[in-house]
mmCIF file of C-alpha atoms in Angstrom:
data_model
loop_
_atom_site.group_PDB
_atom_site.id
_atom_site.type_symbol
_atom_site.label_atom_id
_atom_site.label_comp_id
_atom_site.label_asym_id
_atom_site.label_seq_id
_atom_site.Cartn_x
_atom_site.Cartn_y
_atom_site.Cartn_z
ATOM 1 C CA UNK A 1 0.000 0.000 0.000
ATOM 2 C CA UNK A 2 1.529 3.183 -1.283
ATOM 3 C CA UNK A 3 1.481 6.868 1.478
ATOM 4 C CA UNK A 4 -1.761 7.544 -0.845
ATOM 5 C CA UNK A 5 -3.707 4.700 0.163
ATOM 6 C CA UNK A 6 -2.019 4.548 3.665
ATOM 7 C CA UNK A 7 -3.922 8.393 4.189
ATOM 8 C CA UNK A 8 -7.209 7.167 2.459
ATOM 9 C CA UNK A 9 -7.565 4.883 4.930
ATOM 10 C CA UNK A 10 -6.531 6.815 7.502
ATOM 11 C CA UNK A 11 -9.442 9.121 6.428
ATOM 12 C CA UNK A 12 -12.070 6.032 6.320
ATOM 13 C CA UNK A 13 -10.873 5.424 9.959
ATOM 14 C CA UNK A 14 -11.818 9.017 11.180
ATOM 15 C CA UNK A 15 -15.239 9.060 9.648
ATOM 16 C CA UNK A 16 -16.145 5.684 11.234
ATOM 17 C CA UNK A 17 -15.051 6.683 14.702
ATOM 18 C CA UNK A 18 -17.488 9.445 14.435
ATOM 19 C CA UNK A 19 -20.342 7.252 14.059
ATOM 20 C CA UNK A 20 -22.537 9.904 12.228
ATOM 21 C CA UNK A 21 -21.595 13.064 9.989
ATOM 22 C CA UNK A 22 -23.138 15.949 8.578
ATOM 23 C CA UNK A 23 -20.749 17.148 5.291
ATOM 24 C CA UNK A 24 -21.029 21.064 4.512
ATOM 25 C CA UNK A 25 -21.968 20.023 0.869
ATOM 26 C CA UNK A 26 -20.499 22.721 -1.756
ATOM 27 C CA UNK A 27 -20.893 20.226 -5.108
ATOM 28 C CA UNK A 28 -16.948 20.930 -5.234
ATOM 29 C CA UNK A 29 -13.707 18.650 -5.448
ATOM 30 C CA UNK A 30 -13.126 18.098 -1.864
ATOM 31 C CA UNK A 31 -16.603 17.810 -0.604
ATOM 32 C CA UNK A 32 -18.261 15.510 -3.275
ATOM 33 C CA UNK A 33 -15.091 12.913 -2.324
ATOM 34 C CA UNK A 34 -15.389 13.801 0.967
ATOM 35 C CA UNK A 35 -19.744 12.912 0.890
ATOM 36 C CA UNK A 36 -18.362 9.773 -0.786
ATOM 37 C CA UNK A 37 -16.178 8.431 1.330
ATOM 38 C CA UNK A 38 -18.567 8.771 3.780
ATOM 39 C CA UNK A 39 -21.743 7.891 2.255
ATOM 40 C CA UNK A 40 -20.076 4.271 1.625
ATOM 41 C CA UNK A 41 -18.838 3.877 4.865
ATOM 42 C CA UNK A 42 -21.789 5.345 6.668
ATOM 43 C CA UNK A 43 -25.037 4.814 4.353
ATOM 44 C CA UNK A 44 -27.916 6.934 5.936
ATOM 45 C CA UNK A 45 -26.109 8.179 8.977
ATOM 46 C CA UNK A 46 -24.011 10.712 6.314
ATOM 47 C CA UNK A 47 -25.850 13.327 4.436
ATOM 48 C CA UNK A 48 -25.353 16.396 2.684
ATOM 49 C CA UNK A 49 -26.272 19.845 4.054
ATOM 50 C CA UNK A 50 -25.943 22.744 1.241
ATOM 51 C CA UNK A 51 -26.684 26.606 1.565
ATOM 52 C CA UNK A 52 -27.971 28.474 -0.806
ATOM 53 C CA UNK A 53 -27.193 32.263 -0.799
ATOM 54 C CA UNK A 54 -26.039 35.320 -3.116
ATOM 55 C CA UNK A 55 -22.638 34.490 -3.405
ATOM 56 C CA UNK A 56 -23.474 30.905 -4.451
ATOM 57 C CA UNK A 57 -24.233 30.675 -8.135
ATOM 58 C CA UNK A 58 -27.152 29.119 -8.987
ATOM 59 C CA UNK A 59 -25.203 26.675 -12.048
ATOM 60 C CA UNK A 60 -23.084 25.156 -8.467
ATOM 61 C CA UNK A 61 -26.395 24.986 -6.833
ATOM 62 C CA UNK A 62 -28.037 22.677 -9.786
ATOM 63 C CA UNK A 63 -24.653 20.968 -10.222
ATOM 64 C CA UNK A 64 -24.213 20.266 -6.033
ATOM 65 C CA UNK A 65 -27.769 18.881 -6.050
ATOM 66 C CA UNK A 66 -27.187 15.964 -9.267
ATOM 67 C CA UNK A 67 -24.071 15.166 -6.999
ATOM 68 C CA UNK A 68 -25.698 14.457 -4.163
ATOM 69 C CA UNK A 69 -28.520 12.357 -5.930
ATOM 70 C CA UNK A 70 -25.800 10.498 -7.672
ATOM 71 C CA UNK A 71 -23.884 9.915 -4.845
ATOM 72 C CA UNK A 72 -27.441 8.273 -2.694
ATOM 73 C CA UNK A 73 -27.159 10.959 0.057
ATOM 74 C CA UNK A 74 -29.627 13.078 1.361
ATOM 75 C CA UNK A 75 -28.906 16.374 1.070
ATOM 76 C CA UNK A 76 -30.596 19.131 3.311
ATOM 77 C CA UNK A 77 -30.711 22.838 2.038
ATOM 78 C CA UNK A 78 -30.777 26.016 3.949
ATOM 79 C CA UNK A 79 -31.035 29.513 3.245
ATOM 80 C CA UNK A 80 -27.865 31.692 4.428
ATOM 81 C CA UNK A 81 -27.228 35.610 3.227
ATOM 82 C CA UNK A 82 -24.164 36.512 3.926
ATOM 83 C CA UNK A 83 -24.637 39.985 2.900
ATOM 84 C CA UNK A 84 -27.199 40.521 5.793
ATOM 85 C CA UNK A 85 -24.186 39.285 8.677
ATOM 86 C CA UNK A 86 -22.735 42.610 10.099
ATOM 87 C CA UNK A 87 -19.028 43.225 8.802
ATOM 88 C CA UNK A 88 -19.429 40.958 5.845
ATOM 89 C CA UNK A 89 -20.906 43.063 3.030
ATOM 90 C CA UNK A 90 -18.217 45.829 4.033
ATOM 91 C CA UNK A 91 -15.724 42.977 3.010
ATOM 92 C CA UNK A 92 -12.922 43.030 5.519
ATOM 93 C CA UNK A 93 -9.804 41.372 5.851
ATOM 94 C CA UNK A 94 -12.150 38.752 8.431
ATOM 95 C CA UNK A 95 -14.744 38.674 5.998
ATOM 96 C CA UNK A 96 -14.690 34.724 5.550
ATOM 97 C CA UNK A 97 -14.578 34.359 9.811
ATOM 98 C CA UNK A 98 -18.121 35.872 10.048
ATOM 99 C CA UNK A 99 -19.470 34.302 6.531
ATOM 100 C CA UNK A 100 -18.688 30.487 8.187
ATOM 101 C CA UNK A 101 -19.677 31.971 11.845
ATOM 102 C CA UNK A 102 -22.861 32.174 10.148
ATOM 103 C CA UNK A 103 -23.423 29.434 7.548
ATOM 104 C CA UNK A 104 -22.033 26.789 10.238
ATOM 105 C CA UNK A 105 -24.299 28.123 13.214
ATOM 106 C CA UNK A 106 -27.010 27.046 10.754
ATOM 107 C CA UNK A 107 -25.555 23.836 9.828
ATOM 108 C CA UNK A 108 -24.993 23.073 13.418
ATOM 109 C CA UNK A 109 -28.516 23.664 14.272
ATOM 110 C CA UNK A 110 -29.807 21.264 11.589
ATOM 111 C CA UNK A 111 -27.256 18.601 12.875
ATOM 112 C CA UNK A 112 -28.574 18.711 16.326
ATOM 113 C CA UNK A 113 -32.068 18.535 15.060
ATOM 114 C CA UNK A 114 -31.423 15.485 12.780
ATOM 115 C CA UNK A 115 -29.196 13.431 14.974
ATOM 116 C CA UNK A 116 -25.928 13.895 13.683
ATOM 117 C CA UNK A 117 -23.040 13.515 15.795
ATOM 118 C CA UNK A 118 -20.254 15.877 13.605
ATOM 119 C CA UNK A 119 -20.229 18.678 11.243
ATOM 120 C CA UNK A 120 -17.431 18.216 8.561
ATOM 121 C CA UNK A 121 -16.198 20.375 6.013
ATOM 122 C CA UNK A 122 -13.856 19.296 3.100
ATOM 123 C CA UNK A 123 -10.599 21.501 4.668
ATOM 124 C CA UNK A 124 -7.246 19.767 3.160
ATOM 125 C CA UNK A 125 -3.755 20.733 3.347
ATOM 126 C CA UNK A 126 -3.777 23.043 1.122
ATOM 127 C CA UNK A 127 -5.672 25.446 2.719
ATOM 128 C CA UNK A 128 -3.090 25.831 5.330
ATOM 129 C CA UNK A 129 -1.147 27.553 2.818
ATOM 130 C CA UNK A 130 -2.994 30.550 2.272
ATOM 131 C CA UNK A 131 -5.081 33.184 4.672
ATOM 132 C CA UNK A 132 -7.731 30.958 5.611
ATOM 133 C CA UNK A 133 -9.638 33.010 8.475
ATOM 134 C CA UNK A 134 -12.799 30.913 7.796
ATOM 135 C CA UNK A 135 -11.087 27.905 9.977
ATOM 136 C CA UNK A 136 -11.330 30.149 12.824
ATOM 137 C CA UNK A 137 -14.895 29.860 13.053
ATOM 138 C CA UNK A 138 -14.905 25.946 12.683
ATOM 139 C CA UNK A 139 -12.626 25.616 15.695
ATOM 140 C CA UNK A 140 -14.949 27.786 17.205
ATOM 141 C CA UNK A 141 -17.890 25.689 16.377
ATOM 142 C CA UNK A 142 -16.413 22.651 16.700
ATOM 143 C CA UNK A 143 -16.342 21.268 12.931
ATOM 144 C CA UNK A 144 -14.051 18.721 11.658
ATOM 145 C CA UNK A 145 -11.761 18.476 8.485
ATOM 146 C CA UNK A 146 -11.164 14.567 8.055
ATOM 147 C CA UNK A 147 -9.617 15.106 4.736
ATOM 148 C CA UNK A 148 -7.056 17.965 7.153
ATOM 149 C CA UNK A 149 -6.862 15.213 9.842
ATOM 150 C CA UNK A 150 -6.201 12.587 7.172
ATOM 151 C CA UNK A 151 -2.908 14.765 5.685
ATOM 152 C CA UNK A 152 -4.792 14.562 2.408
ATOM 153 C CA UNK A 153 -4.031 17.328 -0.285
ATOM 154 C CA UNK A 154 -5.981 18.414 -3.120
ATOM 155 C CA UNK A 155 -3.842 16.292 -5.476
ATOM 156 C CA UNK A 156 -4.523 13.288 -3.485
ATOM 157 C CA UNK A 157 -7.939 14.309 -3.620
ATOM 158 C CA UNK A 158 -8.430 14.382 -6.926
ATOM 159 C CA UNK A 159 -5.943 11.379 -8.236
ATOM 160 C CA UNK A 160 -8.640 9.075 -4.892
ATOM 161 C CA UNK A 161 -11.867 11.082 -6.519
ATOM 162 C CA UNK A 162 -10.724 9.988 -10.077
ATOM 163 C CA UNK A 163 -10.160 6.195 -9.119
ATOM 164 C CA UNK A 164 -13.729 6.448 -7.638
ATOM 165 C CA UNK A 165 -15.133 7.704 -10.560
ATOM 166 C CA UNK A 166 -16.326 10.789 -9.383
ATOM 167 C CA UNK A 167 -16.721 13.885 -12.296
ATOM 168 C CA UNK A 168 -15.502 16.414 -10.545
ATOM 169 C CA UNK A 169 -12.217 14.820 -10.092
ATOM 170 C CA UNK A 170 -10.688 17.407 -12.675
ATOM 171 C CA UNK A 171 -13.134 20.261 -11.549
ATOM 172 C CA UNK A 172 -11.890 23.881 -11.469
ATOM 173 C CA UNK A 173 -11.272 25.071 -8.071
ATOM 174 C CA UNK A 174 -14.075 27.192 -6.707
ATOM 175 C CA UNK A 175 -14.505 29.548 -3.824
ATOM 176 C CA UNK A 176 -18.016 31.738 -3.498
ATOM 177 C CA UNK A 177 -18.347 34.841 -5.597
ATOM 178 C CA UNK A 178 -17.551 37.203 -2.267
ATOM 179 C CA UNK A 179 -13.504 36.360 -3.230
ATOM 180 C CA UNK A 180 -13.905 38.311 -6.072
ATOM 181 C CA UNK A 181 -13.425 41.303 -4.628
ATOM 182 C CA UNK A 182 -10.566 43.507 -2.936
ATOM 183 C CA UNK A 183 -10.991 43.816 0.506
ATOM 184 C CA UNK A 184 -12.463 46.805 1.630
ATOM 185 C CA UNK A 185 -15.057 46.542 -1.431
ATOM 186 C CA UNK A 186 -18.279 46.730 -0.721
ATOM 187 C CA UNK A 187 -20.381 43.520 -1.833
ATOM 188 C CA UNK A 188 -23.198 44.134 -3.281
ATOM 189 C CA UNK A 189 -26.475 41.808 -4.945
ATOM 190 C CA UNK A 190 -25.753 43.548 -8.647
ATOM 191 C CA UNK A 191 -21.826 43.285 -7.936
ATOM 192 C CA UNK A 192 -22.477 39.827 -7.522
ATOM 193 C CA UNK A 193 -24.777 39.618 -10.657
ATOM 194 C CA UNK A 194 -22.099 40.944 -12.513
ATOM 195 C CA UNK A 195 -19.448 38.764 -11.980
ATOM 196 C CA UNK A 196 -21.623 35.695 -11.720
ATOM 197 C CA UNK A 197 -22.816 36.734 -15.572
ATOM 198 C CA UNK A 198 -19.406 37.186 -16.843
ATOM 199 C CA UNK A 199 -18.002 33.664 -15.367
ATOM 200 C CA UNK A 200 -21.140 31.948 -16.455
ATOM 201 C CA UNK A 201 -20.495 33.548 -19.848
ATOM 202 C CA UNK A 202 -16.386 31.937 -19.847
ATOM 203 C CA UNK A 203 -17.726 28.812 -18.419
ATOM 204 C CA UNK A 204 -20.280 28.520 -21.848
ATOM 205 C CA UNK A 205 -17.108 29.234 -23.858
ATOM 206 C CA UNK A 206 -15.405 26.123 -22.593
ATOM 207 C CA UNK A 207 -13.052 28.190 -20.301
ATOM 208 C CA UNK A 208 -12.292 25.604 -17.612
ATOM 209 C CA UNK A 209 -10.328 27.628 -14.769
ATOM 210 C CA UNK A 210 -11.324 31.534 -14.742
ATOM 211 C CA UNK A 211 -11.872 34.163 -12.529
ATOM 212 C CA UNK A 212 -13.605 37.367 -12.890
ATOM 213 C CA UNK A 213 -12.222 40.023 -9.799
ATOM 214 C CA UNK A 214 -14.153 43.063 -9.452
ATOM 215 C CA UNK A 215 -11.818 46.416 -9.424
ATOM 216 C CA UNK A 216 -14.701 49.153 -9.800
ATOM 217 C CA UNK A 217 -14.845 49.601 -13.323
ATOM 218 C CA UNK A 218 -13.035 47.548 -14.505
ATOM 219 C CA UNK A 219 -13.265 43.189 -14.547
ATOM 220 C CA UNK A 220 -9.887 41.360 -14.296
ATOM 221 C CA UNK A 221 -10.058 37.958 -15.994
ATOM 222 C CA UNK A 222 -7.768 35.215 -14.890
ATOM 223 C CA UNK A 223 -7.289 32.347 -16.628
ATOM 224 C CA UNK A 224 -5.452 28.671 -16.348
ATOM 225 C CA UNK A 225 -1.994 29.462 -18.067
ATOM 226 C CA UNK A 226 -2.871 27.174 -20.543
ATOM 227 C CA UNK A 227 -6.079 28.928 -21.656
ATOM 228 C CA UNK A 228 -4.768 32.009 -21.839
ATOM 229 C CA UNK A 229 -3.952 31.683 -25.012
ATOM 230 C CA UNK A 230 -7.181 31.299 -26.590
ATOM 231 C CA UNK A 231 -7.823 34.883 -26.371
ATOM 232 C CA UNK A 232 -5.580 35.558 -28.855
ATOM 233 C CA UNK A 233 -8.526 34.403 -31.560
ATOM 234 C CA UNK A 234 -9.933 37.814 -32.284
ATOM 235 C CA UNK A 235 -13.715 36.406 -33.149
ATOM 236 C CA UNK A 236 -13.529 35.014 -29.254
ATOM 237 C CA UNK A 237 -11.885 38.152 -27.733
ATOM 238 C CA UNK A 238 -14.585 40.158 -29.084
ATOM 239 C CA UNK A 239 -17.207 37.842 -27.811
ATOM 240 C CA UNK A 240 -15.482 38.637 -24.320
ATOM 241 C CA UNK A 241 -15.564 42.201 -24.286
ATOM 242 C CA UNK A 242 -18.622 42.069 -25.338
ATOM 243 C CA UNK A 243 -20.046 40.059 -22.657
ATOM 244 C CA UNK A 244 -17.650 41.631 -19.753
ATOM 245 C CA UNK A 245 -19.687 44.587 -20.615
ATOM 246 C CA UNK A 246 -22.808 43.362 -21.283
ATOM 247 C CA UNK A 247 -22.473 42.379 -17.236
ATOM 248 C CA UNK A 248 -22.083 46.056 -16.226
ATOM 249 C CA UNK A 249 -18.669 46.510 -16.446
ATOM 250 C CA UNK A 250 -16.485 49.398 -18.658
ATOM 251 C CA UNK A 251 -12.926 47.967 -19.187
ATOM 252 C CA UNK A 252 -12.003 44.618 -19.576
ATOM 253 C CA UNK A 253 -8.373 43.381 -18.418
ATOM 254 C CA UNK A 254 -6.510 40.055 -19.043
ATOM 255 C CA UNK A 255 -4.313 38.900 -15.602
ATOM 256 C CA UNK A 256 -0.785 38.010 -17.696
ATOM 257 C CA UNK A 257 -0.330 35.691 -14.749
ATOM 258 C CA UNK A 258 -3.018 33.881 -14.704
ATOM 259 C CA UNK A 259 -5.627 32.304 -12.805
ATOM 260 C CA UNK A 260 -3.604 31.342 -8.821
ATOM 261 C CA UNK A 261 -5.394 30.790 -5.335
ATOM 262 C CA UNK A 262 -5.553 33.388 -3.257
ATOM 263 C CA UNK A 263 -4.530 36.642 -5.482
ATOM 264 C CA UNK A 264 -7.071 39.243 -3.615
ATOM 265 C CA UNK A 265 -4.786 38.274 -0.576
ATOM 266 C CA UNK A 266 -1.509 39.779 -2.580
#
């Protein structure tokens, strides 16, 4: 048995021990293997709990919610607005503390009132590489990262997801819309609309890693180095602009560096 498969089981350990979960269900890489994982250890005693809200698209929504049918597990929704949480909308440096203060509260709420013994989220090793002031909330509230606990990364994540058979084992990475803009920006319902338009618009064009970041006026478009390229076709370019400012937005900028984790934290 390889370190891989020494840390998968690892993981399949921790989830047993726990008896009964409750997986923060985002339809994304880490959580769909993580739902998995524990769906087939656990059967009825995992299920999925998934909050809708502004800075969720609704295309992640539809695509979370064919997951979690395909998968077998019962998935509970829940309405969260982040944009209503005092010191969110304002979009401070903490902004992502009091977003999962909120959504987890929630999620904690629901776990009690269905019986299940743990809240986990899909937190890998990764994430302790960048400013991550979300996880201070789940210590807070007591969550769990088995996939964290486990010492699995996102590669491992993906090359386990893809030997299961799961689609999203080559998904783009995703974080809500709120990360699309500079701190100190105010979020706003028809920022959000904008920059949900113009990704939905890249994602239609076959774009497979993108980011839209909101600077005022102006929409900064990263792409996966290897997609960069593509804009060079003048036909598609056009098609772009066009949309980029069909969305709301004046001036439309190409990030030569390309689409990486994290950049609103430069």
């Amino acid at each position: 048995m390889n370190d891989l498969h020494v840390r998968y089981e690892r993981l399949k350990e921790i989830i047993m021990e726990m008896g009964s979960v409750l997986v923060a269900f985002s339809g994304g890489v880490d959580s769909t293997f993580l739902l998995r994982v524990a769906h087939d250890l656990l059967g009825e005693r995992a299920g999925a709990i998934t909050a809708t809200s502004p800075t969720y698209p609704e295309s992640e929504f539809r695509a979370a919610t064919d997951l979690a049918r395909r998968i077998g597990a019962r998935q509970i929704v829940v309405e969260s607005n982040e944009l209503e949480i005092p010191g969110f909308a304002g979009n401070p440096k903490d902004r992502c503390y009091h977003c999962k203060k909120e959504l987890f509260q929630i999620c904690v709420a629901r776990a009690e009132e269905l019986g299940f013994a743990v809240i986990v989220d899909g937190s890998n090793t990764d994430d302790l590489g960048d400013y991550r002031p979300g996880r201070r909330a789940l210590g807070e509230l007591n969550v769990r990262s088995p996939l964290l606990e486990a010492g699995l990364s996102k590669a491992d994540i993906r090359q386990l997801s893809r030997e299961l058979g799961l689609p999203t084992w080559d998904k783009q990475p995703y974080a809500c819309l709120a990360s699309r803009f500079p701190y100190g920006v105010e979020i706003t319902p028809e920022r959000l609309r904008m920059v949900e338009a113009c990704e939905e618009f890249l994602k239609g064009k076959g774009f497979r890693t993108y980011r839209v970041r909101f600077h005022g006026e102006t929409a900064r478009i990263e792409l996966g180095e290897e997609e960069i390229d593509r804009l060079l076709d003048p036909a598609l370019r056009r098609e772009v602009v066009a949309a980029v400012k069909g969305a709301g937005f004046t001036y439309v900028a190409v990030d030569l560096q390309g689409y990486r984790t994290g950049s609103m934290n430069e």
